[in-house]
Amino acid sequence: MSEAERLLRRAGHHQKTSRRVPQHMISAFIAVAVLLVAAILLLAVRRRAERDIAISARSARITGSMPVASTGAPDAPSTLAAAEAVGAAMIQAGYSVETVQDVLGDIARVNNLPESEVLVFPNALLVSARGSGQHRTGAVTSADGQLLFSQINEVQQTVDAARTGVLDPRSTIERIARIRDMTPTYGRVVRVVGYGFLSAALSVLLGASWTGVWLAAALGLLTGAALMLSERLPQRYGALITVSIAFLVALVVFLLLRAGWGSGILAALLAPLVVLLPGALLTTAVLELSTGHMISGAGRAAAGAMQLVLLSAGIVTAGAVVGVPDFDFSEHPEMLGQVAPWIAVAVYGVAISVHRCAPPRIVPWILLVLYVAYAAQVLADLVLGGVLSAFVGALCVTPVTALVARQPSGPAALVSFTPAFWLLVPGALGLVGVADVLGGDAAASASLVATVSTMVAIALGVLAGSSLSNRMRRPAL
């Protein structure tokens, strides 16, 4: 190559770079504006914030409910039953072991059983209600399936009431039973449509073309329908359902790639599967391991790794069937520009709220948390890079969810934290790495190392941010 050609190439590269800089600056300006608006809103509603969990606890009262009697002998059997009901609901909602232990300890103390002990696992718990010469021990496992956002919100109010004595054990058990029998806010068809919009919005954030967005929406409808059907099946079929969904989604995308639809549709492979990725599970595992809960942390890590293996097995099998020996997940063309992702965040927030049946009154708060998470990640990515941006995003989101939960109409911290966590799409890196390993890619170790680094960064961000949220007794996990 001649020196002139080199100079021309350098000039062309400089022109492309100069054209890219304003685009990144636009995204940075939007991120700064979003964070400023969010700060102003949080300051404006500060006066309406609850100083403690008393108001949330009072809202959990039901007809005929009674507070804990300030005098009289403790009732170990009833307290044990209440602790089992609350603990099982919290485990099913996705709270960490440490949070469940703190809550059940408070319930025991407020019911005059301060010597009680609690042992919590990711899917079960042991409770020993002891005090004043009484001793009752019980074990319970959590129910199958996930709680909806509306149910998690009610569980948090019940937790606040039970740990402060606003509800006695009998009233607590009755309210948990009512929560489990709650009718979903939206019907199955509406929830499936919501999942389609969720998938389309995530594909925009992953850098899809318009064709890829429409394809992601269609595959999201298919995945959402499959998930609705799986809710009626026993849990033992969960592995088959996960592999089947991943196989069908990957099969369609690979066939269209072979047909020449272009790399802009590649995001449609990951977008419908994001909710199935065990990012939150793996991050909670790292969080628990770092805080000394080795058994629960190791169990969650093993379960998350198995979920990644199942998803990756479906993708690799589809690639083998249609003859796609190698595929690159790393392309993010950002074909729709720098403004489209900010619109996609709003679409995603409404869609995930519909799919997981969040009460309409809390949707604006969920959108606020989502925009803070995305804006913080965008700015941190420009300055620090991918892994550290995940840390900054988690660090900013965790206290914001606690501040939002202090509002009279705000959701539980876990409700607003979960969509924000999925927005970061941390599990996608793990899916890529495991798929590369199963496909025989020697360079897969780099993806796996990036996954572990991201999980640790998010866990540390949550842990650091929890210093504020836990002080307000509103943990995000």
CSV table of C-alpha atoms in Angstrom, one decimal:
chain,number,residue,atom,x,y,z
A,1,MET,CA,0.0,0.0,0.0
A,2,SER,CA,1.3,3.4,-1.0
A,3,GLU,CA,1.8,6.3,1.5
A,4,ALA,CA,-0.9,8.2,-0.3
A,5,GLU,CA,-3.4,5.4,0.2
A,6,ARG,CA,-2.5,5.3,3.9
A,7,LEU,CA,-3.1,9.0,4.2
A,8,LEU,CA,-6.4,8.7,2.4
A,9,ARG,CA,-7.5,5.9,4.7
A,10,ARG,CA,-6.5,7.9,7.7
A,11,ALA,CA,-8.4,10.9,6.5
A,12,GLY,CA,-11.5,8.8,5.9
A,13,HIS,CA,-11.2,7.3,9.3
A,14,HIS,CA,-10.8,10.7,10.8
A,15,GLN,CA,-13.9,11.9,9.0
A,16,LYS,CA,-15.9,8.9,10.3
A,17,THR,CA,-14.7,9.5,13.8
A,18,SER,CA,-15.6,13.2,13.6
A,19,ARG,CA,-19.1,12.2,12.5
A,20,ARG,CA,-19.4,9.7,15.3
A,21,VAL,CA,-18.4,12.1,18.1
A,22,PRO,CA,-21.5,14.3,17.8
A,23,GLN,CA,-23.7,11.2,17.9
A,24,HIS,CA,-22.1,10.1,21.2
A,25,MET,CA,-22.3,13.6,22.5
A,26,ILE,CA,-26.1,13.6,21.8
A,27,SER,CA,-26.5,10.5,23.9
A,28,ALA,CA,-24.3,11.9,26.6
A,29,PHE,CA,-26.3,15.2,26.7
A,30,ILE,CA,-29.6,13.2,26.9
A,31,ALA,CA,-28.2,11.1,29.7
A,32,VAL,CA,-27.1,14.2,31.7
A,33,ALA,CA,-30.6,15.8,31.1
A,34,VAL,CA,-32.3,12.7,32.3
A,35,LEU,CA,-30.3,12.5,35.5
A,36,LEU,CA,-30.9,16.2,36.2
A,37,VAL,CA,-34.7,15.8,35.6
A,38,ALA,CA,-34.7,12.7,37.8
A,39,ALA,CA,-32.9,14.5,40.6
A,40,ILE,CA,-35.3,17.4,40.4
A,41,LEU,CA,-38.3,15.1,40.6
A,42,LEU,CA,-36.9,13.2,43.6
A,43,LEU,CA,-36.2,16.5,45.4
A,44,ALA,CA,-39.6,17.8,44.5
A,45,VAL,CA,-41.4,14.8,46.1
A,46,ARG,CA,-39.0,14.6,49.0
A,47,ARG,CA,-41.5,16.2,51.4
A,48,ARG,CA,-44.1,13.5,50.7
A,49,ALA,CA,-41.6,10.7,51.4
A,50,GLU,CA,-42.2,8.4,54.4
A,51,ARG,CA,-39.6,8.7,57.1
A,52,ASP,CA,-40.0,5.0,58.0
A,53,ILE,CA,-42.1,2.0,57.0
A,54,ALA,CA,-45.0,2.9,59.3
A,55,ILE,CA,-47.3,4.2,56.5
A,56,SER,CA,-46.5,1.2,54.3
A,57,ALA,CA,-47.3,-1.1,57.2
A,58,ARG,CA,-50.7,0.6,57.9
A,59,SER,CA,-51.7,0.1,54.3
A,60,ALA,CA,-51.4,-3.7,54.7
A,61,ARG,CA,-54.4,-3.8,57.1
A,62,ILE,CA,-57.3,-5.9,56.1
A,63,THR,CA,-60.8,-6.3,57.4
A,64,GLY,CA,-60.7,-8.0,60.7
A,65,SER,CA,-56.9,-7.7,61.1
A,66,MET,CA,-55.4,-7.3,64.5
A,67,PRO,CA,-52.0,-5.9,65.7
A,68,VAL,CA,-49.6,-7.8,67.9
A,69,ALA,CA,-50.7,-7.6,71.5
A,70,SER,CA,-48.2,-5.6,73.6
A,71,THR,CA,-48.9,-7.7,76.6
A,72,GLY,CA,-49.5,-11.4,77.1
A,73,ALA,CA,-47.6,-14.6,76.5
A,74,PRO,CA,-46.1,-15.1,73.0
A,75,ASP,CA,-47.7,-17.6,70.7
A,76,ALA,CA,-44.8,-19.7,69.2
A,77,PRO,CA,-47.0,-21.9,66.9
A,78,SER,CA,-48.7,-18.9,65.3
A,79,THR,CA,-45.5,-16.9,65.0
A,80,LEU,CA,-43.8,-19.9,63.4
A,81,ALA,CA,-46.7,-20.2,60.8
A,82,ALA,CA,-46.5,-16.5,60.0
A,83,ALA,CA,-42.7,-16.6,59.6
A,84,GLU,CA,-43.0,-19.6,57.3
A,85,ALA,CA,-45.7,-17.8,55.2
A,86,VAL,CA,-43.8,-14.6,54.9
A,87,GLY,CA,-40.5,-16.3,54.3
A,88,ALA,CA,-41.8,-18.5,51.5
A,89,ALA,CA,-43.4,-15.5,49.8
A,90,MET,CA,-40.2,-13.5,50.0
A,91,ILE,CA,-38.1,-16.4,48.6
A,92,GLN,CA,-40.5,-16.8,45.7
A,93,ALA,CA,-40.4,-13.0,45.1
A,94,GLY,CA,-36.6,-13.2,44.7
A,95,TYR,CA,-35.3,-11.5,47.9
A,96,SER,CA,-31.8,-12.5,49.0
A,97,VAL,CA,-31.1,-14.8,52.0
A,98,GLU,CA,-29.9,-11.9,54.2
A,99,THR,CA,-33.0,-9.8,53.6
A,100,VAL,CA,-35.3,-12.7,54.4
A,101,GLN,CA,-33.4,-13.5,57.6
A,102,ASP,CA,-33.6,-9.9,58.8
A,103,VAL,CA,-37.3,-9.8,58.2
A,104,LEU,CA,-38.1,-13.1,59.9
A,105,GLY,CA,-35.9,-12.1,62.8
A,106,ASP,CA,-37.9,-8.8,63.2
A,107,ILE,CA,-41.2,-10.8,63.1
A,108,ALA,CA,-39.9,-13.1,65.9
A,109,ARG,CA,-38.8,-10.2,68.1
A,110,VAL,CA,-42.0,-8.2,67.7
A,111,ASN,CA,-43.9,-11.3,68.7
A,112,ASN,CA,-41.8,-11.6,71.9
A,113,LEU,CA,-39.7,-14.6,70.7
A,114,PRO,CA,-36.2,-13.0,70.5
A,115,GLU,CA,-34.3,-16.2,70.7
A,116,SER,CA,-35.7,-17.5,67.4
A,117,GLU,CA,-33.3,-18.8,64.7
A,118,VAL,CA,-33.8,-18.8,60.9
A,119,LEU,CA,-32.0,-20.7,58.2
A,120,VAL,CA,-32.8,-19.6,54.7
A,121,PHE,CA,-32.0,-21.3,51.4
A,122,PRO,CA,-32.8,-20.2,47.8
A,123,ASN,CA,-36.0,-22.4,47.7
A,124,ALA,CA,-36.6,-23.3,51.4
A,125,LEU,CA,-36.3,-22.2,54.9
A,126,LEU,CA,-36.1,-23.6,58.5
A,127,VAL,CA,-37.5,-21.5,61.3
A,128,SER,CA,-37.2,-22.2,65.1
A,129,ALA,CA,-39.5,-20.0,67.1
A,130,ARG,CA,-38.1,-19.9,70.7
A,131,GLY,CA,-38.6,-17.7,73.7
A,132,SER,CA,-40.4,-17.6,77.1
A,133,GLY,CA,-40.0,-21.4,77.5
A,134,GLN,CA,-41.7,-22.1,74.1
A,135,HIS,CA,-40.0,-23.9,71.2
A,136,ARG,CA,-41.5,-24.7,67.8
A,137,THR,CA,-39.5,-25.6,64.7
A,138,GLY,CA,-40.8,-25.9,61.1
A,139,ALA,CA,-39.6,-26.1,57.5
A,140,VAL,CA,-41.2,-24.9,54.4
A,141,THR,CA,-40.4,-24.8,50.7
A,142,SER,CA,-41.3,-22.0,48.3
A,143,ALA,CA,-44.0,-22.4,45.7
A,144,ASP,CA,-43.3,-22.9,42.0
A,145,GLY,CA,-43.3,-20.0,39.6
A,146,GLN,CA,-42.7,-16.2,40.0
A,147,LEU,CA,-44.8,-13.7,41.8
A,148,LEU,CA,-46.1,-10.8,39.7
A,149,PHE,CA,-45.1,-7.2,40.4
A,150,SER,CA,-48.5,-6.5,42.0
A,151,GLN,CA,-48.1,-9.5,44.3
A,152,ILE,CA,-44.5,-8.5,45.2
A,153,ASN,CA,-45.7,-5.0,46.1
A,154,GLU,CA,-48.3,-6.4,48.4
A,155,VAL,CA,-45.8,-8.8,49.9
A,156,GLN,CA,-43.5,-5.9,50.8
A,157,GLN,CA,-46.4,-4.1,52.6
A,158,THR,CA,-47.2,-7.3,54.5
A,159,VAL,CA,-43.5,-7.6,55.5
A,160,ASP,CA,-43.5,-4.0,56.7
A,161,ALA,CA,-46.7,-4.7,58.7
A,162,ALA,CA,-45.6,-8.0,60.2
A,163,ARG,CA,-42.1,-6.8,61.3
A,164,THR,CA,-43.5,-3.7,63.0
A,165,GLY,CA,-46.4,-5.5,64.8
A,166,VAL,CA,-49.2,-3.8,62.8
A,167,LEU,CA,-50.4,-7.3,61.8
A,168,ASP,CA,-50.5,-10.2,64.2
A,169,PRO,CA,-49.5,-13.7,63.0
A,170,ARG,CA,-53.0,-14.7,62.2
A,171,SER,CA,-53.6,-11.6,60.1
A,172,THR,CA,-50.3,-12.0,58.4
A,173,ILE,CA,-51.0,-15.5,57.3
A,174,GLU,CA,-54.4,-14.5,56.0
A,175,ARG,CA,-53.0,-11.6,54.0
A,176,ILE,CA,-50.3,-13.7,52.4
A,177,ALA,CA,-53.0,-16.2,51.4
A,178,ARG,CA,-55.0,-13.4,49.8
A,179,ILE,CA,-51.9,-12.2,47.9
A,180,ARG,CA,-51.3,-15.7,46.4
A,181,ASP,CA,-55.0,-15.7,45.2
A,182,MET,CA,-54.8,-12.3,43.6
A,183,THR,CA,-56.2,-12.0,40.1
A,184,PRO,CA,-53.5,-10.7,37.6
A,185,THR,CA,-54.0,-7.1,36.7
A,186,TYR,CA,-54.0,-8.0,33.0
A,187,GLY,CA,-55.2,-11.0,31.0
A,188,ARG,CA,-53.0,-13.5,29.3
A,189,VAL,CA,-53.4,-12.1,25.8
A,190,VAL,CA,-52.5,-8.6,27.0
A,191,ARG,CA,-49.5,-9.9,28.8
A,192,VAL,CA,-48.3,-11.8,25.7
A,193,VAL,CA,-48.6,-8.6,23.7
A,194,GLY,CA,-46.7,-6.8,26.4
A,195,TYR,CA,-43.9,-9.3,26.0
A,196,GLY,CA,-43.8,-8.7,22.3
A,197,PHE,CA,-43.3,-4.9,22.9
A,198,LEU,CA,-40.7,-5.7,25.6
A,199,SER,CA,-38.7,-7.8,23.1
A,200,ALA,CA,-38.9,-5.2,20.4
A,201,ALA,CA,-37.7,-2.5,22.8
A,202,LEU,CA,-34.7,-4.6,24.0
A,203,SER,CA,-33.7,-5.3,20.4
A,204,VAL,CA,-33.4,-1.5,19.8
A,205,LEU,CA,-31.1,-1.3,22.8
A,206,LEU,CA,-29.1,-4.2,21.4
A,207,GLY,CA,-28.6,-2.4,18.1
A,208,ALA,CA,-31.2,-3.9,15.8
A,209,SER,CA,-32.4,-2.6,12.4
A,210,TRP,CA,-36.1,-2.0,11.8
A,211,THR,CA,-36.4,-5.4,10.4
A,212,GLY,CA,-34.7,-6.8,13.5
A,213,VAL,CA,-37.2,-4.9,15.7
A,214,TRP,CA,-40.2,-6.4,13.9
A,215,LEU,CA,-38.7,-9.8,14.0
A,216,ALA,CA,-37.9,-9.4,17.7
A,217,ALA,CA,-41.5,-8.4,18.3
A,218,ALA,CA,-42.8,-11.4,16.5
A,219,LEU,CA,-40.5,-13.8,18.3
A,220,GLY,CA,-41.4,-12.0,21.6
A,221,LEU,CA,-45.1,-12.9,21.0
A,222,LEU,CA,-44.1,-16.5,20.4
A,223,THR,CA,-41.9,-16.6,23.6
A,224,GLY,CA,-44.6,-14.8,25.6
A,225,ALA,CA,-47.2,-17.3,24.6
A,226,ALA,CA,-44.9,-20.2,25.5
A,227,LEU,CA,-44.2,-18.7,28.9
A,228,MET,CA,-47.9,-18.3,29.6
A,229,LEU,CA,-48.5,-21.9,28.7
A,230,SER,CA,-45.6,-23.0,30.9
A,231,GLU,CA,-47.2,-21.4,33.9
A,232,ARG,CA,-49.7,-24.3,33.9
A,233,LEU,CA,-47.2,-27.0,33.6
A,234,PRO,CA,-45.2,-28.7,36.5
A,235,GLN,CA,-41.8,-27.2,37.3
A,236,ARG,CA,-40.1,-30.4,36.2
A,237,TYR,CA,-40.8,-29.5,32.6
A,238,GLY,CA,-39.1,-26.1,32.9
A,239,ALA,CA,-35.8,-27.3,31.4
A,240,LEU,CA,-37.5,-28.6,28.3
A,241,ILE,CA,-39.5,-25.4,27.9
A,242,THR,CA,-36.3,-23.3,28.2
A,243,VAL,CA,-34.4,-25.3,25.6
A,244,SER,CA,-37.4,-25.4,23.2
A,245,ILE,CA,-37.9,-21.6,23.3
A,246,ALA,CA,-34.2,-20.9,22.7
A,247,PHE,CA,-34.2,-23.5,19.9
A,248,LEU,CA,-37.2,-22.0,18.1
A,249,VAL,CA,-36.0,-18.4,18.4
A,250,ALA,CA,-32.5,-19.3,17.2
A,251,LEU,CA,-33.8,-21.4,14.4
A,252,VAL,CA,-35.9,-18.6,12.9
A,253,VAL,CA,-33.1,-16.1,13.3
A,254,PHE,CA,-30.5,-18.4,11.7
A,255,LEU,CA,-32.7,-19.3,8.8
A,256,LEU,CA,-33.3,-15.6,8.1
A,257,LEU,CA,-29.6,-14.9,8.4
A,258,ARG,CA,-28.9,-17.5,5.8
A,259,ALA,CA,-31.6,-16.0,3.6
A,260,GLY,CA,-29.7,-12.7,3.5
A,261,TRP,CA,-31.6,-10.6,6.0
A,262,GLY,CA,-28.4,-9.0,7.3
A,263,SER,CA,-26.8,-8.7,10.7
A,264,GLY,CA,-29.4,-6.1,11.8
A,265,ILE,CA,-31.7,-9.0,12.8
A,266,LEU,CA,-29.1,-10.6,15.1
A,267,ALA,CA,-30.4,-8.7,18.1
A,268,ALA,CA,-33.7,-10.6,17.7
A,269,LEU,CA,-31.9,-13.7,18.9
A,270,LEU,CA,-31.1,-12.3,22.3
A,271,ALA,CA,-34.0,-9.8,22.9
A,272,PRO,CA,-36.8,-12.4,23.4
A,273,LEU,CA,-34.6,-14.5,25.7
A,274,VAL,CA,-33.4,-11.7,28.0
A,275,VAL,CA,-36.1,-12.3,30.6
A,276,LEU,CA,-35.1,-16.0,30.7
A,277,LEU,CA,-31.5,-15.1,31.3
A,278,PRO,CA,-30.4,-15.7,34.9
A,279,GLY,CA,-28.6,-12.4,35.3
A,280,ALA,CA,-30.4,-11.5,38.6
A,281,LEU,CA,-29.9,-15.0,39.9
A,282,LEU,CA,-26.2,-14.9,39.2
A,283,THR,CA,-25.8,-11.4,40.6
A,284,THR,CA,-27.6,-12.4,43.8
A,285,ALA,CA,-25.3,-15.5,44.0
A,286,VAL,CA,-22.2,-13.3,43.9
A,287,LEU,CA,-23.8,-10.9,46.4
A,288,GLU,CA,-24.5,-13.8,48.8
A,289,LEU,CA,-21.1,-15.3,48.4
A,290,SER,CA,-19.5,-12.0,49.1
A,291,THR,CA,-21.5,-11.6,52.3
A,292,GLY,CA,-20.7,-15.1,53.6
A,293,HIS,CA,-23.8,-17.0,52.6
A,294,MET,CA,-21.9,-19.8,50.9
A,295,ILE,CA,-24.6,-22.5,50.6
A,296,SER,CA,-27.3,-20.2,49.1
A,297,GLY,CA,-24.8,-18.4,47.0
A,298,ALA,CA,-23.3,-21.6,45.5
A,299,GLY,CA,-26.8,-23.0,44.9
A,300,ARG,CA,-27.9,-19.9,43.0
A,301,ALA,CA,-24.7,-19.9,41.0
A,302,ALA,CA,-25.2,-23.5,40.0
A,303,ALA,CA,-28.9,-22.9,39.1
A,304,GLY,CA,-27.9,-19.8,37.0
A,305,ALA,CA,-25.2,-21.6,35.2
A,306,MET,CA,-27.5,-24.5,34.4
A,307,GLN,CA,-30.1,-22.0,33.0
A,308,LEU,CA,-27.4,-20.6,30.8
A,309,VAL,CA,-26.4,-24.0,29.6
A,310,LEU,CA,-30.0,-24.8,28.7
A,311,LEU,CA,-30.4,-21.6,26.7
A,312,SER,CA,-27.1,-22.1,25.0
A,313,ALA,CA,-27.9,-25.7,24.1
A,314,GLY,CA,-31.0,-24.6,22.3
A,315,ILE,CA,-29.1,-21.9,20.3
A,316,VAL,CA,-26.2,-24.2,19.4
A,317,THR,CA,-28.6,-27.0,18.4
A,318,ALA,CA,-30.5,-24.6,16.1
A,319,GLY,CA,-27.2,-23.5,14.6
A,320,ALA,CA,-26.2,-27.1,13.9
A,321,VAL,CA,-29.6,-27.9,12.3
A,322,VAL,CA,-29.5,-25.0,9.8
A,323,GLY,CA,-25.8,-25.1,9.2
A,324,VAL,CA,-24.6,-22.0,10.9
A,325,PRO,CA,-21.2,-23.1,12.2
A,326,ASP,CA,-20.2,-19.7,13.6
A,327,PHE,CA,-22.1,-16.6,14.6
A,328,ASP,CA,-21.0,-13.3,16.1
A,329,PHE,CA,-23.0,-11.7,19.0
A,330,SER,CA,-20.7,-8.8,19.3
A,331,GLU,CA,-22.1,-6.6,16.5
A,332,HIS,CA,-24.0,-3.6,17.7
A,333,PRO,CA,-24.6,-1.5,14.7
A,334,GLU,CA,-26.9,1.0,16.4
A,335,MET,CA,-28.7,1.4,13.1
A,336,LEU,CA,-31.6,3.4,14.6
A,337,GLY,CA,-29.5,6.2,15.9
A,338,GLN,CA,-28.8,7.6,19.4
A,339,VAL,CA,-32.3,8.8,20.2
A,340,ALA,CA,-34.1,5.6,19.5
A,341,PRO,CA,-32.8,3.8,22.6
A,342,TRP,CA,-34.2,6.5,24.9
A,343,ILE,CA,-37.6,5.9,23.4
A,344,ALA,CA,-37.2,2.2,23.7
A,345,VAL,CA,-36.6,2.5,27.4
A,346,ALA,CA,-40.1,4.0,27.8
A,347,VAL,CA,-41.6,1.3,25.7
A,348,TYR,CA,-39.7,-1.4,27.6
A,349,GLY,CA,-40.8,0.0,30.9
A,350,VAL,CA,-44.5,0.0,30.0
A,351,ALA,CA,-44.2,-3.4,28.4
A,352,ILE,CA,-42.5,-5.1,31.3
A,353,SER,CA,-45.1,-3.5,33.7
A,354,VAL,CA,-47.9,-5.0,31.6
A,355,HIS,CA,-46.3,-8.4,31.2
A,356,ARG,CA,-45.5,-8.7,35.0
A,357,CYS,CA,-48.8,-7.1,36.0
A,358,ALA,CA,-47.6,-4.0,37.8
A,359,PRO,CA,-50.4,-1.7,39.2
A,360,PRO,CA,-50.8,1.3,36.8
A,361,ARG,CA,-50.1,3.8,39.6
A,362,ILE,CA,-46.5,2.6,40.0
A,363,VAL,CA,-45.6,2.5,36.2
A,364,PRO,CA,-44.3,6.2,36.3
A,365,TRP,CA,-42.0,5.3,39.2
A,366,ILE,CA,-40.6,2.3,37.3
A,367,LEU,CA,-40.0,4.5,34.3
A,368,LEU,CA,-38.1,6.9,36.5
A,369,VAL,CA,-35.8,4.2,37.8
A,370,LEU,CA,-35.3,2.8,34.3
A,371,TYR,CA,-34.1,6.1,32.9
A,372,VAL,CA,-31.8,6.7,35.8
A,373,ALA,CA,-30.3,3.2,35.3
A,374,TYR,CA,-29.8,3.7,31.6
A,375,ALA,CA,-28.5,7.3,31.8
A,376,ALA,CA,-26.0,6.3,34.5
A,377,GLN,CA,-24.8,3.4,32.4
A,378,VAL,CA,-24.5,5.4,29.2
A,379,LEU,CA,-22.4,8.1,30.9
A,380,ALA,CA,-20.2,5.5,32.8
A,381,ASP,CA,-19.7,3.6,29.6
A,382,LEU,CA,-18.3,6.7,27.8
A,383,VAL,CA,-15.9,7.3,30.7
A,384,LEU,CA,-15.1,4.0,32.3
A,385,GLY,CA,-16.0,1.2,29.9
A,386,GLY,CA,-18.4,-1.7,29.9
A,387,VAL,CA,-17.7,-3.6,33.2
A,388,LEU,CA,-17.3,-0.5,35.3
A,389,SER,CA,-20.5,1.0,33.8
A,390,ALA,CA,-22.4,-2.0,35.2
A,391,PHE,CA,-21.0,-1.2,38.6
A,392,VAL,CA,-22.0,2.5,38.3
A,393,GLY,CA,-25.5,1.6,37.0
A,394,ALA,CA,-26.1,-0.7,39.9
A,395,LEU,CA,-24.7,1.7,42.4
A,396,CYS,CA,-27.0,4.5,41.2
A,397,VAL,CA,-30.1,2.4,40.8
A,398,THR,CA,-30.1,0.8,44.3
A,399,PRO,CA,-30.6,3.9,46.4
A,400,VAL,CA,-33.0,5.4,43.8
A,401,THR,CA,-35.3,2.4,44.2
A,402,ALA,CA,-35.2,2.9,48.0
A,403,LEU,CA,-36.0,6.6,47.6
A,404,VAL,CA,-38.9,5.8,45.2
A,405,ALA,CA,-40.2,3.2,47.6
A,406,ARG,CA,-40.5,5.9,50.3
A,407,GLN,CA,-43.2,7.6,48.3
A,408,PRO,CA,-46.8,6.9,49.3
A,409,SER,CA,-47.6,5.7,45.7
A,410,GLY,CA,-44.1,4.2,45.1
A,411,PRO,CA,-43.5,0.5,44.4
A,412,ALA,CA,-41.5,-1.9,46.6
A,413,ALA,CA,-37.8,-1.5,45.9
A,414,LEU,CA,-37.5,-5.0,44.3
A,415,VAL,CA,-40.4,-4.1,41.9
A,416,SER,CA,-38.6,-1.1,40.4
A,417,PHE,CA,-35.1,-2.7,40.6
A,418,THR,CA,-36.0,-5.9,38.6
A,419,PRO,CA,-36.8,-4.1,35.3
A,420,ALA,CA,-33.8,-1.9,35.7
A,421,PHE,CA,-31.6,-4.9,36.2
A,422,TRP,CA,-33.0,-6.6,33.1
A,423,LEU,CA,-32.3,-3.4,31.2
A,424,LEU,CA,-28.6,-3.8,31.8
A,425,VAL,CA,-28.8,-7.2,30.1
A,426,PRO,CA,-25.9,-8.6,32.0
A,427,GLY,CA,-26.8,-12.2,31.4
A,428,ALA,CA,-26.4,-11.8,27.7
A,429,LEU,CA,-22.6,-11.9,28.0
A,430,GLY,CA,-22.9,-15.2,29.9
A,431,LEU,CA,-25.2,-16.7,27.2
A,432,VAL,CA,-22.7,-15.7,24.5
A,433,GLY,CA,-19.8,-17.3,26.4
A,434,VAL,CA,-21.5,-20.6,27.1
A,435,ALA,CA,-22.8,-20.8,23.6
A,436,ASP,CA,-19.3,-20.3,22.3
A,437,VAL,CA,-18.0,-23.1,24.6
A,438,LEU,CA,-20.6,-25.5,23.5
A,439,GLY,CA,-19.9,-24.6,19.9
A,440,GLY,CA,-16.2,-25.3,20.4
A,441,ASP,CA,-15.0,-21.7,20.2
A,442,ALA,CA,-11.5,-21.5,21.7
A,443,ALA,CA,-12.0,-17.8,22.3
A,444,ALA,CA,-15.0,-18.3,24.5
A,445,SER,CA,-13.1,-17.8,27.7
A,446,ALA,CA,-12.9,-14.1,27.1
A,447,SER,CA,-16.7,-13.9,27.1
A,448,LEU,CA,-17.0,-16.0,30.2
A,449,VAL,CA,-14.4,-13.8,32.0
A,450,ALA,CA,-16.4,-10.7,30.9
A,451,THR,CA,-19.5,-12.3,32.3
A,452,VAL,CA,-18.0,-13.0,35.7
A,453,SER,CA,-16.5,-9.5,35.8
A,454,THR,CA,-19.9,-8.0,35.0
A,455,MET,CA,-21.7,-10.1,37.7
A,456,VAL,CA,-19.1,-9.1,40.3
A,457,ALA,CA,-19.3,-5.4,39.3
A,458,ILE,CA,-23.1,-5.4,39.5
A,459,ALA,CA,-23.1,-7.2,42.8
A,460,LEU,CA,-20.6,-4.8,44.3
A,461,GLY,CA,-22.6,-1.9,43.0
A,462,VAL,CA,-25.8,-3.3,44.7
A,463,LEU,CA,-23.8,-4.0,47.8
A,464,ALA,CA,-22.5,-0.4,48.0
A,465,GLY,CA,-25.9,1.1,47.1
A,466,SER,CA,-27.5,-1.1,49.8
A,467,SER,CA,-25.8,0.9,52.5
A,468,LEU,CA,-28.5,3.5,52.0
A,469,SER,CA,-31.4,1.3,51.0
A,470,ASN,CA,-31.0,-1.1,53.9
A,471,ARG,CA,-30.8,1.8,56.3
A,472,MET,CA,-34.2,2.8,55.1
A,473,ARG,CA,-35.3,-0.9,55.4
A,474,ARG,CA,-36.1,-1.0,51.7
A,475,PRO,CA,-33.6,-3.5,50.2
A,476,ALA,CA,-33.5,-3.9,46.4
A,477,LEU,CA,-32.6,-7.6,46.8
